[in-house]
Amino acid sequence: MTDQTPPVTGAKPLRADARRNRARLLEVAEEVFTERGTGASTEEIARHANVGIATVFRHFPTKEALLEAVLVRRLERLAEEGLRLAAEIGPTGALFAFFDLVVDQSPVKNAFAAALAGAGVDVRAATSEAGRAMGEVLTELLDGAQRAGVVRRDLEVPELTAILVGTCRMMEHLDGHPEAAKRARAVVRDGLKACP
Amino acid sequence: MTDQTPPVTGAKPLRADARRNRARLLEVAEEVFTERGTGASTEEIARHANVGIATVFRHFPTKEALLEAVLVRRLERLAEEGLRLAAEIGPTGALFAFFDLVVDQSPVKNAFAAALAGAGVDVRAATSEAGRAMGEVLTELLDGAQRAGVVRRDLEVPELTAILVGTCRMMEHLDGHPEAAKRARAVVRDGLKACP
DNA sequence: TCGGAAACGGAGTCGCCTATCCGATTATAG
DNA sequence: CTATAATCGGATAGGCGACTCCGTTTCCGA
């Protein structure tokens, strides 16, 4: 009766330390993968998290699974941010605000690009849930902006995603040149606008 | 007296078969790296070229050296194409023609992106010569287009390079969607134009 | 044609990285 | 506080990929 394990999720409640370690692992893995690339070794991540290698593989049966978990977390947070922007700013500016948010992330942490392009096609199947949420948010932002007349009408979600990722990639190549980065961003931004 | 070894290049003339193998290796390596990514194994390249592994390492002391040689070749050919376009088309359309040339390369062979982004920062020092040639061509194309008034005046070579690479990356994410790819390309293309 | 140097091929070495095993440690229920 | 089961951590197995060694083959000048 007092048993309130949600039957929907087959997950059992983790012990306190296990939950802590899992969270720290996700945190650290995100940092390390972002800075050192997806080729970073599992041991390095374990060291940075003050954890044995076995602990990593206990929580994530495979390195790819860890990569996927990190990616999903990123997508979820971005989707959340997108919804928040849509609610606070309104359709006229929300899409561009989201664009800036994604693109201007601190130069080193080009997460969206690293995640999507690094893990890339491999985990596309498993990220379908988070990816779908992201897709819905983008749909909403894009639709609102188009209704408001601030974004060209011939534009759909798939290319919008690609444009976000590609623009992040651009920024990687302009790390030490803030002026050039600003101009590159402006080029894409203006290209998104309605301007026949 | 009859000795006409060019003192500028310390290279000795290779034997015929060696020259043939070297050429085939570069050809095959370009294909394999482009299709399988820069993580492709040296042995795979050797197999595809009908050559022993040792032969690869005899011609290129390191895998990175091979990668670099492939990249330099690509840059040289692109620079050549750029010059040809500038001469044939004239300043009004040459930059956009070059843009299309780079971006629309057969969907699988996203070479410019694979090369620059894959090898990326690592070999930047060694590719300085080919990179400089490329930079000069881009300068010429950009300058001509700006003088003709078809490209926004606040745009310099560094961000133009990044935009080219980033746009190629976009295309990778839109492989199976030619319509979306076309629209994404149009966004960036329009962003480059002068349109205040 | 023939001799020697240049180039070749592939088996073998070495190091790194993913993933597992098992004895030690720690959280939690009663 | 104690029992016990979940969790931990480091040593280790197993595999893969870059690079080397050396006997064999191929080119090329005389």
CSV table of C-alpha atoms (C1' of nucleotides) in Angstrom, one decimal:
chain,number,residue,atom,x,y,z
A,1,MET,CA,0.0,0.0,0.0
A,2,THR,CA,2.7,2.4,0.9
A,3,ASP,CA,4.5,1.0,-2.1
A,4,GLN,CA,4.5,3.9,-4.6
A,5,THR,CA,6.9,2.6,-7.2
A,6,PRO,CA,5.7,4.0,-10.4
A,7,PRO,CA,4.8,0.9,-12.5
A,8,VAL,CA,5.2,2.8,-15.7
A,9,THR,CA,9.0,3.0,-15.3
A,10,GLY,CA,10.6,-0.3,-14.6
A,11,ALA,CA,13.4,1.5,-12.7
A,12,LYS,CA,14.1,0.7,-9.1
A,13,PRO,CA,15.1,3.5,-6.8
A,14,LEU,CA,18.8,3.8,-6.7
A,15,ARG,CA,20.8,4.1,-3.5
A,16,ALA,CA,21.8,7.6,-2.5
A,17,ASP,CA,25.5,7.4,-3.4
A,18,ALA,CA,24.7,5.7,-6.6
A,19,ARG,CA,22.4,8.5,-7.6
A,20,ARG,CA,25.0,11.1,-6.7
A,21,ASN,CA,27.7,9.3,-8.7
A,22,ARG,CA,25.4,9.0,-11.7
A,23,ALA,CA,24.7,12.7,-11.7
A,24,ARG,CA,28.3,13.6,-11.3
A,25,LEU,CA,29.2,11.3,-14.1
A,26,LEU,CA,26.8,12.9,-16.5
A,27,GLU,CA,28.0,16.3,-15.5
A,28,VAL,CA,31.7,15.4,-15.9
A,29,ALA,CA,31.2,13.4,-19.1
A,30,GLU,CA,29.5,16.4,-20.7
A,31,GLU,CA,32.5,18.6,-19.8
A,32,VAL,CA,35.1,16.1,-20.9
A,33,PHE,CA,33.4,15.2,-24.2
A,34,THR,CA,32.9,18.8,-25.0
A,35,GLU,CA,36.5,19.8,-24.3
A,36,ARG,CA,38.4,16.7,-25.5
A,37,GLY,CA,35.9,15.4,-28.1
A,38,THR,CA,33.9,12.2,-28.2
A,39,GLY,CA,37.2,10.2,-28.4
A,40,ALA,CA,38.0,11.0,-24.8
A,41,SER,CA,38.7,7.8,-22.9
A,42,THR,CA,36.3,6.4,-20.3
A,43,GLU,CA,39.1,6.3,-17.7
A,44,GLU,CA,39.6,10.0,-18.1
A,45,ILE,CA,36.0,10.6,-17.3
A,46,ALA,CA,36.1,8.3,-14.3
A,47,ARG,CA,39.2,10.1,-13.0
A,48,HIS,CA,37.6,13.5,-13.3
A,49,ALA,CA,34.5,12.3,-11.5
A,50,ASN,CA,36.6,10.7,-8.6
A,51,VAL,CA,35.1,7.3,-9.5
A,52,GLY,CA,36.4,3.9,-10.5
A,53,ILE,CA,36.1,2.8,-14.1
A,54,ALA,CA,33.7,0.0,-13.2
A,55,THR,CA,31.3,2.6,-11.8
A,56,VAL,CA,31.0,4.2,-15.2
A,57,PHE,CA,30.2,0.9,-16.9
A,58,ARG,CA,27.8,-0.1,-14.1
A,59,HIS,CA,25.7,3.0,-14.8
A,60,PHE,CA,26.2,3.1,-18.5
A,61,PRO,CA,26.7,-0.4,-20.0
A,62,THR,CA,28.6,1.1,-23.0
A,63,LYS,CA,30.5,4.2,-23.8
A,64,GLU,CA,28.0,4.9,-26.5
A,65,ALA,CA,25.2,4.7,-23.9
A,66,LEU,CA,27.0,7.4,-21.8
A,67,LEU,CA,27.4,9.6,-24.9
A,68,GLU,CA,23.7,9.1,-25.6
A,69,ALA,CA,22.7,10.0,-22.1
A,70,VAL,CA,24.7,13.2,-22.2
A,71,LEU,CA,23.2,14.1,-25.6
A,72,VAL,CA,19.7,13.5,-24.3
A,73,ARG,CA,20.3,15.7,-21.3
A,74,ARG,CA,21.5,18.5,-23.5
A,75,LEU,CA,18.5,18.2,-25.8
A,76,GLU,CA,16.1,18.2,-22.9
A,77,ARG,CA,17.6,21.3,-21.4
A,78,LEU,CA,17.6,23.1,-24.7
A,79,ALA,CA,14.0,22.2,-25.4
A,80,GLU,CA,13.2,23.5,-21.9
A,81,GLU,CA,15.0,26.8,-22.6
A,82,GLY,CA,13.2,27.1,-25.9
A,83,LEU,CA,9.8,26.7,-24.2
A,84,ARG,CA,10.7,29.3,-21.6
A,85,LEU,CA,11.8,31.8,-24.3
A,86,ALA,CA,8.6,31.2,-26.3
A,87,ALA,CA,6.6,32.0,-23.2
A,88,GLU,CA,8.6,35.0,-22.0
A,89,ILE,CA,9.4,36.8,-25.2
A,90,GLY,CA,6.6,35.9,-27.5
A,91,PRO,CA,6.7,34.7,-31.1
A,92,THR,CA,8.4,37.8,-32.6
A,93,GLY,CA,11.7,37.4,-31.0
A,94,ALA,CA,11.7,33.9,-29.4
A,95,LEU,CA,13.2,32.1,-32.4
A,96,PHE,CA,16.1,34.5,-32.8
A,97,ALA,CA,16.7,34.5,-29.0
A,98,PHE,CA,16.9,30.8,-29.1
A,99,PHE,CA,19.3,31.0,-32.1
A,100,ASP,CA,21.5,33.3,-30.2
A,101,LEU,CA,21.3,31.2,-27.1
A,102,VAL,CA,22.5,28.1,-28.9
A,103,VAL,CA,25.1,29.8,-31.0
A,104,ASP,CA,26.6,32.1,-28.4
A,105,GLN,CA,27.2,29.4,-25.8
A,106,SER,CA,30.6,30.0,-24.3
A,107,PRO,CA,33.1,29.5,-27.1
A,108,VAL,CA,34.5,26.4,-25.7
A,109,LYS,CA,31.2,24.7,-25.0
A,110,ASN,CA,29.9,24.3,-28.4
A,111,ALA,CA,27.7,21.6,-27.0
A,112,PHE,CA,24.9,21.4,-29.5
A,113,ALA,CA,27.4,20.8,-32.3
A,114,ALA,CA,29.7,18.5,-30.4
A,115,ALA,CA,26.7,16.4,-29.3
A,116,LEU,CA,24.7,16.2,-32.5
A,117,ALA,CA,27.7,16.0,-34.9
A,118,GLY,CA,30.0,14.0,-32.7
A,119,ALA,CA,27.5,11.3,-31.7
A,120,GLY,CA,25.6,12.2,-34.8
A,121,VAL,CA,23.8,9.6,-36.8
A,122,ASP,CA,24.8,6.7,-34.6
A,123,VAL,CA,22.4,7.3,-31.7
A,124,ARG,CA,19.7,8.9,-33.7
A,125,ALA,CA,17.3,6.0,-32.9
A,126,ALA,CA,17.7,6.1,-29.2
A,127,THR,CA,17.5,9.9,-29.0
A,128,SER,CA,14.1,9.8,-30.7
A,129,GLU,CA,12.2,10.9,-27.6
A,130,ALA,CA,14.3,13.8,-26.7
A,131,GLY,CA,14.8,14.6,-30.3
A,132,ARG,CA,11.0,14.6,-30.8
A,133,ALA,CA,10.6,17.1,-27.9
A,134,MET,CA,13.2,19.3,-29.5
A,135,GLY,CA,11.5,19.1,-32.8
A,136,GLU,CA,8.2,20.1,-31.3
A,137,VAL,CA,9.8,23.2,-29.7
A,138,LEU,CA,11.5,24.1,-32.9
A,139,THR,CA,8.2,23.7,-34.7
A,140,GLU,CA,6.5,26.1,-32.3
A,141,LEU,CA,9.2,28.7,-32.4
A,142,LEU,CA,9.4,28.6,-36.2
A,143,ASP,CA,5.7,28.7,-36.7
A,144,GLY,CA,5.3,31.6,-34.3
A,145,ALA,CA,8.1,33.6,-36.0
A,146,GLN,CA,6.6,32.9,-39.5
A,147,ARG,CA,3.1,34.0,-38.4
A,148,ALA,CA,4.7,37.2,-37.0
A,149,GLY,CA,6.3,37.7,-40.4
A,150,VAL,CA,9.9,37.9,-39.1
A,151,VAL,CA,11.2,34.8,-40.7
A,152,ARG,CA,11.0,33.6,-44.4
A,153,ARG,CA,8.1,31.4,-45.0
A,154,ASP,CA,10.0,28.8,-47.0
A,155,LEU,CA,11.7,27.2,-44.0
A,156,GLU,CA,11.0,24.0,-42.2
A,157,VAL,CA,12.2,22.3,-39.1
A,158,PRO,CA,14.8,19.9,-40.6
A,159,GLU,CA,16.9,22.6,-42.2
A,160,LEU,CA,16.5,24.8,-39.2
A,161,THR,CA,18.1,22.1,-37.1
A,162,ALA,CA,20.9,21.7,-39.6
A,163,ILE,CA,21.4,25.5,-39.7
A,164,LEU,CA,21.7,25.6,-35.9
A,165,VAL,CA,24.3,22.8,-35.8
A,166,GLY,CA,26.2,24.2,-38.8
A,167,THR,CA,26.3,27.6,-37.3
A,168,CYS,CA,27.8,26.2,-34.1
A,169,ARG,CA,30.4,24.5,-36.2
A,170,MET,CA,31.2,27.9,-37.8
A,171,MET,CA,31.8,29.3,-34.3
A,172,GLU,CA,34.3,26.6,-33.5
A,173,HIS,CA,36.4,27.8,-36.4
A,174,LEU,CA,36.3,31.4,-35.1
A,175,ASP,CA,37.3,30.8,-31.5
A,176,GLY,CA,39.9,33.5,-31.2
A,177,HIS,CA,38.2,36.0,-33.4
A,178,PRO,CA,35.1,37.4,-31.7
A,179,GLU,CA,34.6,40.1,-34.4
A,180,ALA,CA,34.6,37.5,-37.2
A,181,ALA,CA,32.3,35.3,-35.2
A,182,LYS,CA,29.8,38.1,-34.7
A,183,ARG,CA,29.8,38.8,-38.4
A,184,ALA,CA,29.3,35.1,-39.3
A,185,ARG,CA,26.4,34.9,-36.9
A,186,ALA,CA,24.9,38.0,-38.5
A,187,VAL,CA,25.1,36.5,-42.0
A,188,VAL,CA,23.1,33.4,-41.0
A,189,ARG,CA,20.7,35.4,-38.8
A,190,ASP,CA,19.9,37.8,-41.7
A,191,GLY,CA,19.5,34.9,-44.0
A,192,LEU,CA,16.7,33.6,-41.8
A,193,LYS,CA,14.8,36.8,-42.0
A,194,ALA,CA,12.1,37.5,-44.5
A,195,CYS,CA,13.7,39.7,-47.2
A,196,PRO,CA,12.7,39.1,-50.8
B,1,MET,CA,77.5,19.7,-64.7
B,2,THR,CA,74.8,17.4,-66.0
B,3,ASP,CA,73.5,17.3,-62.5
B,4,GLN,CA,70.2,19.2,-62.6
B,5,THR,CA,68.8,18.2,-59.2
B,6,PRO,CA,66.8,21.3,-58.1
B,7,PRO,CA,68.6,22.5,-55.0
B,8,VAL,CA,65.4,24.2,-53.8
B,9,THR,CA,63.5,21.0,-53.2
B,10,GLY,CA,65.5,18.4,-51.4
B,11,ALA,CA,63.4,15.7,-53.0
B,12,LYS,CA,64.9,12.9,-55.0
B,13,PRO,CA,63.1,11.5,-58.1
B,14,LEU,CA,61.0,8.6,-57.1
B,15,ARG,CA,61.0,5.3,-58.9
B,16,ALA,CA,58.1,4.8,-61.3
B,17,ASP,CA,56.2,2.3,-59.2
B,18,ALA,CA,56.7,4.3,-56.1
B,19,ARG,CA,55.3,7.4,-57.8
B,20,ARG,CA,52.3,5.4,-59.0
B,21,ASN,CA,51.6,3.9,-55.6
B,22,ARG,CA,51.9,7.3,-53.9
B,23,ALA,CA,49.4,8.8,-56.3
B,24,ARG,CA,46.9,5.9,-55.8
B,25,LEU,CA,47.3,6.1,-52.1
B,26,LEU,CA,46.4,9.8,-52.1
B,27,GLU,CA,43.4,9.1,-54.3
B,28,VAL,CA,42.1,6.2,-52.2
B,29,ALA,CA,42.8,7.9,-48.9
B,30,GLU,CA,40.7,10.8,-50.0
B,31,GLU,CA,37.8,8.5,-50.8
B,32,VAL,CA,38.1,6.4,-47.6
B,33,PHE,CA,38.6,9.3,-45.3
B,34,THR,CA,35.6,11.1,-46.8
B,35,GLU,CA,33.3,8.1,-46.6
B,36,ARG,CA,34.4,6.4,-43.4
B,37,GLY,CA,35.6,9.5,-41.6
B,38,THR,CA,39.1,10.4,-40.4
B,39,GLY,CA,39.0,7.5,-38.0
B,40,ALA,CA,39.3,5.0,-40.8
B,41,SER,CA,42.2,2.6,-40.2
B,42,THR,CA,45.4,2.7,-42.2
B,43,GLU,CA,45.1,-0.9,-43.1
B,44,GLU,CA,41.7,-0.3,-44.7
B,45,ILE,CA,43.3,2.4,-46.9
B,46,ALA,CA,46.2,0.0,-47.8
B,47,ARG,CA,43.7,-2.7,-48.8
B,48,HIS,CA,41.7,-0.4,-51.0
B,49,ALA,CA,44.9,0.7,-52.7
B,50,ASN,CA,46.1,-2.9,-53.3
B,51,VAL,CA,49.2,-2.1,-51.3
B,52,GLY,CA,50.9,-3.3,-48.1
B,53,ILE,CA,50.6,-1.4,-44.9
B,54,ALA,CA,54.3,-0.7,-44.9
B,55,THR,CA,54.0,1.1,-48.2
B,56,VAL,CA,51.6,3.6,-46.7
B,57,PHE,CA,54.0,4.4,-43.8
B,58,ARG,CA,57.0,4.5,-46.2
B,59,HIS,CA,55.4,7.3,-48.1
B,60,PHE,CA,53.7,9.1,-45.2
B,61,PRO,CA,55.6,8.6,-41.9
B,62,THR,CA,52.5,9.1,-39.9
B,63,LYS,CA,48.7,8.8,-40.3
B,64,GLU,CA,48.4,12.4,-39.6
B,65,ALA,CA,50.9,13.2,-42.4
B,66,LEU,CA,48.7,11.3,-44.9
B,67,LEU,CA,45.7,13.1,-43.7
B,68,GLU,CA,47.5,16.4,-44.1
B,69,ALA,CA,48.6,15.5,-47.6
B,70,VAL,CA,45.1,14.7,-48.6
B,71,LEU,CA,43.9,18.0,-47.2
B,72,VAL,CA,46.5,20.0,-49.0
B,73,ARG,CA,45.6,18.4,-52.3
B,74,ARG,CA,42.0,19.3,-51.7
B,75,LEU,CA,42.8,22.9,-50.9
B,76,GLU,CA,45.0,23.2,-53.9
B,77,ARG,CA,42.4,21.9,-56.3
B,78,LEU,CA,39.7,24.1,-54.7
B,79,ALA,CA,42.0,27.2,-55.0
B,80,GLU,CA,42.5,26.3,-58.7
B,81,GLU,CA,38.8,26.0,-59.3
B,82,GLY,CA,38.3,29.4,-57.6
B,83,LEU,CA,40.8,31.1,-59.8
B,84,ARG,CA,39.2,29.5,-62.9
B,85,LEU,CA,35.7,30.7,-61.8
B,86,ALA,CA,37.0,34.2,-61.1
B,87,ALA,CA,38.5,34.3,-64.7
B,88,GLU,CA,35.5,32.8,-66.5
B,89,ILE,CA,32.6,34.3,-64.7
B,90,GLY,CA,33.8,37.6,-63.4
B,91,PRO,CA,33.4,39.3,-60.1
B,92,THR,CA,29.6,39.5,-60.0
B,93,GLY,CA,28.9,35.8,-59.9
B,94,ALA,CA,32.2,34.1,-59.1
B,95,LEU,CA,31.9,34.1,-55.3
B,96,PHE,CA,28.5,32.6,-55.4
B,97,ALA,CA,29.5,30.1,-58.0
B,98,PHE,CA,32.4,29.0,-55.8
B,99,PHE,CA,30.0,28.8,-52.8
B,100,ASP,CA,27.7,26.5,-54.8
B,101,LEU,CA,30.6,24.5,-56.0
B,102,VAL,CA,31.9,23.8,-52.5
B,103,VAL,CA,28.6,23.2,-50.9
B,104,ASP,CA,26.9,21.2,-53.6
B,105,GLN,CA,29.6,18.7,-54.0
B,106,SER,CA,28.1,15.2,-54.4
B,107,PRO,CA,26.2,14.7,-51.1
B,108,VAL,CA,28.6,11.9,-49.9
B,109,LYS,CA,31.8,13.8,-50.7
B,110,ASN,CA,31.6,16.7,-48.3
B,111,ALA,CA,35.2,17.0,-48.6
B,112,PHE,CA,35.9,20.5,-47.6
B,113,ALA,CA,34.1,20.0,-44.3
B,114,ALA,CA,35.6,16.6,-43.7
B,115,ALA,CA,39.0,17.8,-44.4
B,116,LEU,CA,39.0,21.1,-42.6
B,117,ALA,CA,36.9,20.0,-39.7
B,118,GLY,CA,38.2,16.5,-39.3
B,119,ALA,CA,41.9,17.2,-39.5
B,120,GLY,CA,41.0,20.7,-38.3
B,121,VAL,CA,43.2,22.6,-35.9
B,122,ASP,CA,45.8,19.9,-35.7
B,123,VAL,CA,47.5,20.4,-39.0
B,124,ARG,CA,46.9,24.0,-39.4
B,125,ALA,CA,50.6,24.8,-39.2
B,126,ALA,CA,51.6,22.4,-41.9
B,127,THR,CA,48.8,23.4,-44.3
B,128,SER,CA,49.9,27.0,-44.1
B,129,GLU,CA,51.1,27.1,-47.7
B,130,ALA,CA,48.0,25.6,-49.3
B,131,GLY,CA,45.9,27.5,-46.8
B,132,ARG,CA,47.5,30.7,-47.8
B,133,ALA,CA,46.8,30.1,-51.4
B,134,MET,CA,43.2,29.4,-50.6
B,135,GLY,CA,43.1,32.5,-48.5
B,136,GLU,CA,44.3,34.6,-51.5
B,137,VAL,CA,41.7,33.2,-53.8
B,138,LEU,CA,39.0,33.8,-51.3
B,139,THR,CA,40.3,37.4,-50.8
B,140,GLU,CA,40.1,37.9,-54.5
B,141,LEU,CA,36.6,36.5,-54.9
B,142,LEU,CA,35.2,38.4,-51.9
B,143,ASP,CA,36.8,41.6,-52.9
B,144,GLY,CA,35.4,41.4,-56.4
B,145,ALA,CA,32.0,40.6,-55.2
B,146,GLN,CA,32.0,43.5,-52.8
B,147,ARG,CA,33.2,45.9,-55.4
B,148,ALA,CA,30.4,44.7,-57.6
B,149,GLY,CA,28.0,45.3,-54.8
B,150,VAL,CA,26.5,41.8,-54.6
B,151,VAL,CA,27.9,40.9,-51.2
B,152,ARG,CA,27.5,42.8,-47.9
B,153,ARG,CA,30.6,44.9,-47.2
B,154,ASP,CA,31.0,43.9,-43.6
B,155,LEU,CA,32.5,40.5,-44.4
B,156,GLU,CA,36.1,39.3,-44.3
B,157,VAL,CA,37.9,36.1,-45.2
B,158,PRO,CA,38.1,34.4,-41.9
B,159,GLU,CA,34.3,34.2,-41.4
B,160,LEU,CA,33.8,33.4,-45.1
B,161,THR,CA,36.0,30.3,-44.6
B,162,ALA,CA,34.0,29.4,-41.5
B,163,ILE,CA,30.7,29.9,-43.3
B,164,LEU,CA,31.8,27.6,-46.1
B,165,VAL,CA,32.8,24.9,-43.7
B,166,GLY,CA,29.8,25.3,-41.6
B,167,THR,CA,27.5,25.2,-44.6
B,168,CYS,CA,29.1,21.9,-45.7
B,169,ARG,CA,28.4,20.6,-42.3
B,170,MET,CA,24.7,21.5,-42.6
B,171,MET,CA,24.5,19.5,-45.8
B,172,GLU,CA,25.8,16.4,-44.0
B,173,HIS,CA,22.8,16.6,-41.8
B,174,LEU,CA,20.4,16.9,-44.7
B,175,ASP,CA,21.7,14.0,-46.8
B,176,GLY,CA,18.4,12.4,-47.6
B,177,HIS,CA,16.4,15.6,-47.9
B,178,PRO,CA,17.4,17.5,-51.1
B,179,GLU,CA,14.6,20.0,-50.7
B,180,ALA,CA,15.6,20.9,-47.2
B,181,ALA,CA,19.2,21.1,-48.3
B,182,LYS,CA,18.3,23.5,-51.0
B,183,ARG,CA,16.4,25.7,-48.6
B,184,ALA,CA,19.3,25.7,-46.1
B,185,ARG,CA,21.7,26.6,-48.8
B,186,ALA,CA,19.4,29.5,-49.8
B,187,VAL,CA,19.3,30.8,-46.3
B,188,VAL,CA,23.1,31.2,-46.1
B,189,ARG,CA,23.4,32.4,-49.7
B,190,ASP,CA,20.9,35.2,-49.1
B,191,GLY,CA,22.6,36.1,-45.8
B,192,LEU,CA,25.7,36.8,-47.8
B,193,LYS,CA,24.0,39.2,-50.1
B,194,ALA,CA,23.9,42.9,-49.6
B,195,CYS,CA,20.4,43.6,-48.2
B,196,PRO,CA,20.0,46.4,-45.6
C,1,DT,C1',71.2,-9.3,-69.7
C,2,DC,C1',72.6,-8.5,-65.1
C,3,DG,C1',73.8,-6.5,-60.6
C,4,DG,C1',72.5,-3.6,-57.0
C,5,DA,C1',69.7,-0.3,-55.0
C,6,DA,C1',65.0,1.1,-54.2
C,7,DA,C1',60.6,-0.4,-53.0
C,8,DC,C1',57.4,-3.8,-51.5
C,9,DG,C1',54.4,-6.9,-48.3
C,10,DG,C1',52.8,-8.7,-44.3
C,11,DA,C1',53.8,-10.8,-39.9
C,12,DG,C1',54.9,-8.9,-35.5
C,13,DT,C1',55.4,-5.4,-31.6
C,14,DC,C1',53.6,-2.0,-28.6
C,15,DG,C1',50.4,0.9,-26.5
C,16,DC,C1',45.8,2.4,-25.6
C,17,DC,C1',41.0,1.7,-24.8
C,18,DT,C1',36.7,-0.7,-23.8
C,19,DA,C1',34.7,-3.8,-20.8
C,20,DT,C1',34.7,-7.4,-16.8
C,21,DC,C1',35.7,-9.8,-12.2
C,22,DC,C1',35.9,-10.0,-7.5
C,23,DG,C1',37.2,-8.7,-2.8
C,24,DA,C1',36.4,-4.4,0.0
C,25,DT,C1',33.2,-0.8,1.4
C,26,DT,C1',29.0,1.5,2.5
C,27,DA,C1',24.0,2.6,2.7
C,28,DT,C1',19.7,1.3,4.7
C,29,DA,C1',16.1,-1.7,7.0
C,30,DG,C1',14.8,-3.8,11.3
D,1,DC,C1',23.9,-1.9,16.2
D,2,DT,C1',24.0,-5.5,12.9
D,3,DA,C1',23.0,-7.9,8.9
D,4,DT,C1',22.7,-7.9,4.1
D,5,DA,C1',22.5,-6.4,-0.2
D,6,DA,C1',23.7,-2.7,-3.3
D,7,DT,C1',27.7,-0.3,-4.7
D,8,DC,C1',32.4,0.6,-5.3
D,9,DG,C1',37.3,0.4,-7.2
D,10,DG,C1',41.3,-1.2,-9.1
D,11,DA,C1',43.6,-5.1,-11.5
D,12,DT,C1',43.1,-7.5,-15.7
D,13,DA,C1',41.5,-9.6,-19.9
D,14,DG,C1',40.8,-8.9,-24.8
D,15,DG,C1',40.9,-6.4,-29.1
D,16,DC,C1',42.2,-2.9,-32.3
D,17,DG,C1',45.1,0.3,-34.6
D,18,DA,C1',49.5,2.7,-35.5
D,19,DC,C1',54.0,1.7,-36.6
D,20,DT,C1',58.5,-1.5,-37.6
D,21,DC,C1',61.6,-5.4,-39.2
D,22,DC,C1',63.3,-8.1,-42.6
D,23,DG,C1',63.2,-11.4,-46.4
D,24,DT,C1',61.5,-10.9,-51.2
D,25,DT,C1',60.5,-8.6,-55.5
D,26,DT,C1',60.9,-4.9,-58.9
D,27,DC,C1',62.9,-1.3,-61.4
D,28,DC,C1',66.7,0.7,-64.1
D,29,DG,C1',71.4,2.0,-65.7
D,30,DA,C1',75.3,-0.1,-67.8
